Structures are given as structure tokens and as C-alpha cells.
PDB file of C-alpha atoms in Angstrom:
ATOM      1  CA  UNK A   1     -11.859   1.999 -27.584  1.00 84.00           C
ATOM      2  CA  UNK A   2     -10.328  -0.981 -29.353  1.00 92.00           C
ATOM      3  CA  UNK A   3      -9.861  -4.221 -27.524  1.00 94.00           C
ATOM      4  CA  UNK A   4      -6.301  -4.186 -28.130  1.00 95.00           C
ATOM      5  CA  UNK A   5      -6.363  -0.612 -26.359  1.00 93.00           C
ATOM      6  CA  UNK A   6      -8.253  -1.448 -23.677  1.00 94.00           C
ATOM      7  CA  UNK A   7      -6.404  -4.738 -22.896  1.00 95.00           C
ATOM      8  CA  UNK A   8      -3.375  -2.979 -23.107  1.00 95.00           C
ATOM      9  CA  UNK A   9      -4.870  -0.204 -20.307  1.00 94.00           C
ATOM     10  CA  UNK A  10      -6.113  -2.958 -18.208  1.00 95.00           C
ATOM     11  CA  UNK A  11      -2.077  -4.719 -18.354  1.00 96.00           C
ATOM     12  CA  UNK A  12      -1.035  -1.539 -17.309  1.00 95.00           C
ATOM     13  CA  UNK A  13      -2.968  -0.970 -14.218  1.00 94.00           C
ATOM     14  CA  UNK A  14      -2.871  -4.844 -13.573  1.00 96.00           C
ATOM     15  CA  UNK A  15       0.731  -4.287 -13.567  1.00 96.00           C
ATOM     16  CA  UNK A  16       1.310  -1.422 -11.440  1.00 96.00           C
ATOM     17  CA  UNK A  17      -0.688  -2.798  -9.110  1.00 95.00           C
ATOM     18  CA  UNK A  18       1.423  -5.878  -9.002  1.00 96.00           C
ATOM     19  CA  UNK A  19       4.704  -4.174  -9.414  1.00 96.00           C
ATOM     20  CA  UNK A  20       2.969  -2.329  -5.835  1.00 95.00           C
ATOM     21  CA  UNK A  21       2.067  -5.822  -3.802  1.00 96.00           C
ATOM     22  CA  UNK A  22       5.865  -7.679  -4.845  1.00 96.00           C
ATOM     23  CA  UNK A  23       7.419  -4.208  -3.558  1.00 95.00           C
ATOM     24  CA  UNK A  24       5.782  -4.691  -0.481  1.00 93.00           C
ATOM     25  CA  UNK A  25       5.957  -8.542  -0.059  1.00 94.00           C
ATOM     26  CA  UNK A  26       9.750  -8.222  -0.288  1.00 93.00           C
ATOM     27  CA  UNK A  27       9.845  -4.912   1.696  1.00 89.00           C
ATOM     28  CA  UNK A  28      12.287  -3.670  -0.815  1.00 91.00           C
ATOM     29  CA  UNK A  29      11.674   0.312   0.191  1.00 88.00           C
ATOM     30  CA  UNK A  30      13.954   1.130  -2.485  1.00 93.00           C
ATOM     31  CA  UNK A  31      11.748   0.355  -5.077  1.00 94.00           C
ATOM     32  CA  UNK A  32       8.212   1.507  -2.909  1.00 91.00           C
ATOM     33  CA  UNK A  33       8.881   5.406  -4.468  1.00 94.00           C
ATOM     34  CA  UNK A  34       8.582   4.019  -7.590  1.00 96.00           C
ATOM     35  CA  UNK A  35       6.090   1.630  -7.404  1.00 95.00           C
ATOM     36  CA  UNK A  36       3.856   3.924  -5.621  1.00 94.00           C
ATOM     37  CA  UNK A  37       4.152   6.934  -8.402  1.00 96.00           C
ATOM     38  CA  UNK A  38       3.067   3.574 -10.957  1.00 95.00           C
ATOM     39  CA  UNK A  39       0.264   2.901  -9.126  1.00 94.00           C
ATOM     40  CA  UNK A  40      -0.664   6.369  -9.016  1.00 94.00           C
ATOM     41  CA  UNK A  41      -0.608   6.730 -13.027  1.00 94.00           C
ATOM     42  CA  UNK A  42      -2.781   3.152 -12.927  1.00 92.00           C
ATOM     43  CA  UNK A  43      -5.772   5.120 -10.891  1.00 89.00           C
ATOM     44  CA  UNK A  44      -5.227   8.056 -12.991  1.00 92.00           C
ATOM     45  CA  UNK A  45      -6.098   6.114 -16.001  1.00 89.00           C
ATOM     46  CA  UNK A  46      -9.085   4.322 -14.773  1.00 88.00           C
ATOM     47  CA  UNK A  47     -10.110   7.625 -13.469  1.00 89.00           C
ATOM     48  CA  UNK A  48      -9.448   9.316 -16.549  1.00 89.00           C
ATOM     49  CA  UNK A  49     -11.626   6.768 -18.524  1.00 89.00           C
ATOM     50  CA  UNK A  50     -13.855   8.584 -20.748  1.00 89.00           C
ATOM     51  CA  UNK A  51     -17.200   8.663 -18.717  1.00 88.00           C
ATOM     52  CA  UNK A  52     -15.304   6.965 -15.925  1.00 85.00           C
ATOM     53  CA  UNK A  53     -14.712   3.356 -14.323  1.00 86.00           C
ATOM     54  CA  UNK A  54     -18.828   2.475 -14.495  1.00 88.00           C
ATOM     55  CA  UNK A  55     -17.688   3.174 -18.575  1.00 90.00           C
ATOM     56  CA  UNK A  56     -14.973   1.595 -18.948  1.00 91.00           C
ATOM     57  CA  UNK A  57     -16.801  -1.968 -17.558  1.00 89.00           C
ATOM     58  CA  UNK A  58     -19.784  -1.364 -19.798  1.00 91.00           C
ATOM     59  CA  UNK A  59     -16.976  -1.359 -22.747  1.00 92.00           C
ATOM     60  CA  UNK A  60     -15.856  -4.529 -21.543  1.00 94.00           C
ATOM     61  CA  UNK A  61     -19.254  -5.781 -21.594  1.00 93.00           C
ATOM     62  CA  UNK A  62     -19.499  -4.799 -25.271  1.00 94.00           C
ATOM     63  CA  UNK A  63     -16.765  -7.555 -26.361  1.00 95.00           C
ATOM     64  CA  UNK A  64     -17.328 -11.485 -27.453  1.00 96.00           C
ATOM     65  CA  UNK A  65     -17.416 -13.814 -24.207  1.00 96.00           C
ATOM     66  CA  UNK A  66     -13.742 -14.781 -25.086  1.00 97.00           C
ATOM     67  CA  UNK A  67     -12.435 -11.539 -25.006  1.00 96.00           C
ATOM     68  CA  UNK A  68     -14.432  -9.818 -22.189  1.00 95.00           C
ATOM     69  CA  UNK A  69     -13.208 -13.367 -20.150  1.00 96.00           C
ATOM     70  CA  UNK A  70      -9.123 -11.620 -20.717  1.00 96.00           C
ATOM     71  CA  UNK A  71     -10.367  -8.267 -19.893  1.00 95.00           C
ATOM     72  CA  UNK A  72     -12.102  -9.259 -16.481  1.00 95.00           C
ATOM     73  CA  UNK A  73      -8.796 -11.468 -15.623  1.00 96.00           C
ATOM     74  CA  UNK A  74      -6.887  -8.656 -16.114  1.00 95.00           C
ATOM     75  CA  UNK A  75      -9.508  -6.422 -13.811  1.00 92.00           C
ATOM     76  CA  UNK A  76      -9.782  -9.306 -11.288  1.00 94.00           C
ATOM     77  CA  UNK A  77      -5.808  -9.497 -10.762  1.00 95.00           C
ATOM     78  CA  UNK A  78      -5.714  -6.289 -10.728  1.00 93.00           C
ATOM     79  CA  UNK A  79      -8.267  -6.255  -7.625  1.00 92.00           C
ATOM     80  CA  UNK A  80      -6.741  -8.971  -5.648  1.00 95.00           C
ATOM     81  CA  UNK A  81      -4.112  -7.564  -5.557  1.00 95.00           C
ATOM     82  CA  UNK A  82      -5.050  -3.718  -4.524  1.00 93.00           C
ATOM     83  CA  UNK A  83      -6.738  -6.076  -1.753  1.00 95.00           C
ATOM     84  CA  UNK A  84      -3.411  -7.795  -0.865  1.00 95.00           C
ATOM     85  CA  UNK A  85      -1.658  -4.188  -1.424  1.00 93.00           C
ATOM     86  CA  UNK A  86      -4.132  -2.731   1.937  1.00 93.00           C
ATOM     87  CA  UNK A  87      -3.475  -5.611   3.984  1.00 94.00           C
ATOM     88  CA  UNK A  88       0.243  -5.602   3.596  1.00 92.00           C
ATOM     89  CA  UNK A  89       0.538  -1.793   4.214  1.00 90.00           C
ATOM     90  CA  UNK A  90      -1.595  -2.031   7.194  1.00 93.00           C
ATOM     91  CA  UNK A  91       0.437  -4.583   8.412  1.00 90.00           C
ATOM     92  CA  UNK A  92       3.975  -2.425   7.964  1.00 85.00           C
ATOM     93  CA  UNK A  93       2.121   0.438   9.778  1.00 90.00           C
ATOM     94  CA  UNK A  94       1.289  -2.321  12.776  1.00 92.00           C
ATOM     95  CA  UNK A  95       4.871  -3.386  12.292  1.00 87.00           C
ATOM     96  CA  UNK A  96       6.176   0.116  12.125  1.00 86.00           C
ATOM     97  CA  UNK A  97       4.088   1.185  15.686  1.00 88.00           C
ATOM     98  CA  UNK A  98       5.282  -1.985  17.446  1.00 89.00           C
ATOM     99  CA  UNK A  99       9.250  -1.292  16.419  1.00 87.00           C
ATOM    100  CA  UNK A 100       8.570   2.675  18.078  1.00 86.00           C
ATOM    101  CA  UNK A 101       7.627   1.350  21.025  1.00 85.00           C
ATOM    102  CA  UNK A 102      10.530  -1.308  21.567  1.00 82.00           C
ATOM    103  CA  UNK A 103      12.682   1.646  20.694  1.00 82.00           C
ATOM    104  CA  UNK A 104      11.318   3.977  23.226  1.00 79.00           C
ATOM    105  CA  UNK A 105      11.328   0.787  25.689  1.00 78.00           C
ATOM    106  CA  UNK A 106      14.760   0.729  25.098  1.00 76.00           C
ATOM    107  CA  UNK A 107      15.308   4.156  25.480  1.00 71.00           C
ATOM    108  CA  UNK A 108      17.371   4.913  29.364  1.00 64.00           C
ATOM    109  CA  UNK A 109      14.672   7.462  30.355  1.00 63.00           C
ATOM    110  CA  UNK A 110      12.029   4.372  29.965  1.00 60.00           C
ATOM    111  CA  UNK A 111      13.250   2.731  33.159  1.00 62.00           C
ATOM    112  CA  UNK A 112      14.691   3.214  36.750  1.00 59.00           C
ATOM    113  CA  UNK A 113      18.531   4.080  36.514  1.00 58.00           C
ATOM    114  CA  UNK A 114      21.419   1.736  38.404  1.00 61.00           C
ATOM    115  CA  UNK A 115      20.909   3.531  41.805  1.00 63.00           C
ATOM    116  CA  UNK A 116      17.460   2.476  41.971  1.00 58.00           C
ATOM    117  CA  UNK A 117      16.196   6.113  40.697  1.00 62.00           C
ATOM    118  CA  UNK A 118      13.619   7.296  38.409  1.00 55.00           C
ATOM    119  CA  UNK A 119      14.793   8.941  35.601  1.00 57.00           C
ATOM    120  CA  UNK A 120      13.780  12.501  35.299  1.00 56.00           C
ATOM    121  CA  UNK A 121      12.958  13.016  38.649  1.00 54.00           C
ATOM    122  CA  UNK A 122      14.488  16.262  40.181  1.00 55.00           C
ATOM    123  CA  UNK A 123      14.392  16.515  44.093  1.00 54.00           C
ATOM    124  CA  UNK A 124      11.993  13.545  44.479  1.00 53.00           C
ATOM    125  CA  UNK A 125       9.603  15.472  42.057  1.00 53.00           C
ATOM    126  CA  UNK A 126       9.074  14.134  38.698  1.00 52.00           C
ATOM    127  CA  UNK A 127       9.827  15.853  35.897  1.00 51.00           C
ATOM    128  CA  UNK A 128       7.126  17.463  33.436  1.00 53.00           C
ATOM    129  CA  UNK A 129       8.192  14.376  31.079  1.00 52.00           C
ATOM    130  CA  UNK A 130       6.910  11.966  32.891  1.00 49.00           C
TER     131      UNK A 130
END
């Protein structure tokens, strides 16, 4: 593979990727559908590297110290930011968990009803919801 080719792969995944972390920085869910299906394509390539990922940085290896510098910025960003990418998904599930239960906090069945009652109880019995 060229180093033109193989730059241009590398700008490809390094941009998916990136396309991926400002989608979730700005929580645009929109755009996430998209930017998700990129960043799928991105893994396919490195995946679909002829004799794999372990290759493709031996080719990289192969290149004059100028030119292998561009290719491992490119690989670099494009780690960083799959990095950043985990944390701010994780985060949106934490955020996502803590929103349910202030929802079902807020729910009427979550506390005692105006007469002093527990909601859901039939007959002084609670109910099978409880």
C-alpha cells in the first residue's frame, strides 16, 4: 500500500472516530445514527487490513521517519479519541440510569398518597408491586 493510500485510510478512521466523540460531546442524538454506522466502516477497514491491524503498523514502520511521524498522528488521534468516545458513552449510560430513577421517583405510586396511604396497598395488604 502506497503512503498516499494508507494516509488517506488512516484520515478516514481518524475521522470517524472524531465525527463519533463531537457527536457525543454535543449530545446531538440526531447525528449519533450516523456517526455510529461511520465508525463502524472505520473498524471495518482496520479490520479488513490485509493481514490485519499488527500489518497495517508494520507498513507504517516501512516509511521515512517524516512520513511514518503523519501516519502515527493520524493513529494516535484516532486513539484518543476512541478513549474519549468510552468515557463519554459511559457517562450518558450513568446519566441515562440516574434520569430513570428521578422519573420513577417522581412517579405517584413511588410515595404515600394525600390521605397518608401507601399506594398499592389493598385492605392494609400491599400489593404484589411493592
Amino acid at each position: 500500500m502506497t503512503f498516499a493510500e494508507l494516509q488517506s485510510l488512516l484520515e478516514q478512521i481518524a475521522g470517524a472516530v472524531a465525527k463519533l466523540r463531537q457527536t457525543l460531546e454535543t449530545n446531538n442524538m440526531d447525528a449519533l445514527p450516523e456517526a455510529l454506522e461511520q465508525t463502524r466502516l472505520a473498524l471495518e477497514l482496520i479490520n479488513g487490513y490485509p493481514e490485519g491491524p499488527e500489518k497495517m503498523k508494520s507498513d507504517i514502520n516501512q516509511y521515512p521517519e517524516e512520513q511514518k511521524q503523519i501516519l502515527h498522528g493520524l493513529l494516535d488521534q484516532a486513539s484518543v479519541d476512541h478513549q474519549i468516545n468510552g468515557d463519554l458513552i459511559r457517562l450518558a449510560m450513568q446519566r441515562s440510569a440516574a434520569m430513570q430513577s428521578f422519573i420513577a421517583q417522581q412517579a405517584p405510586g413511588a410515595t404515600y398518597g394525600s390521605d397518608g396511604e401507601v399506594p398499592g396497598a389493598v385492605g392494609g395488604v400491599l400489593s404484589r408491586k411493592v
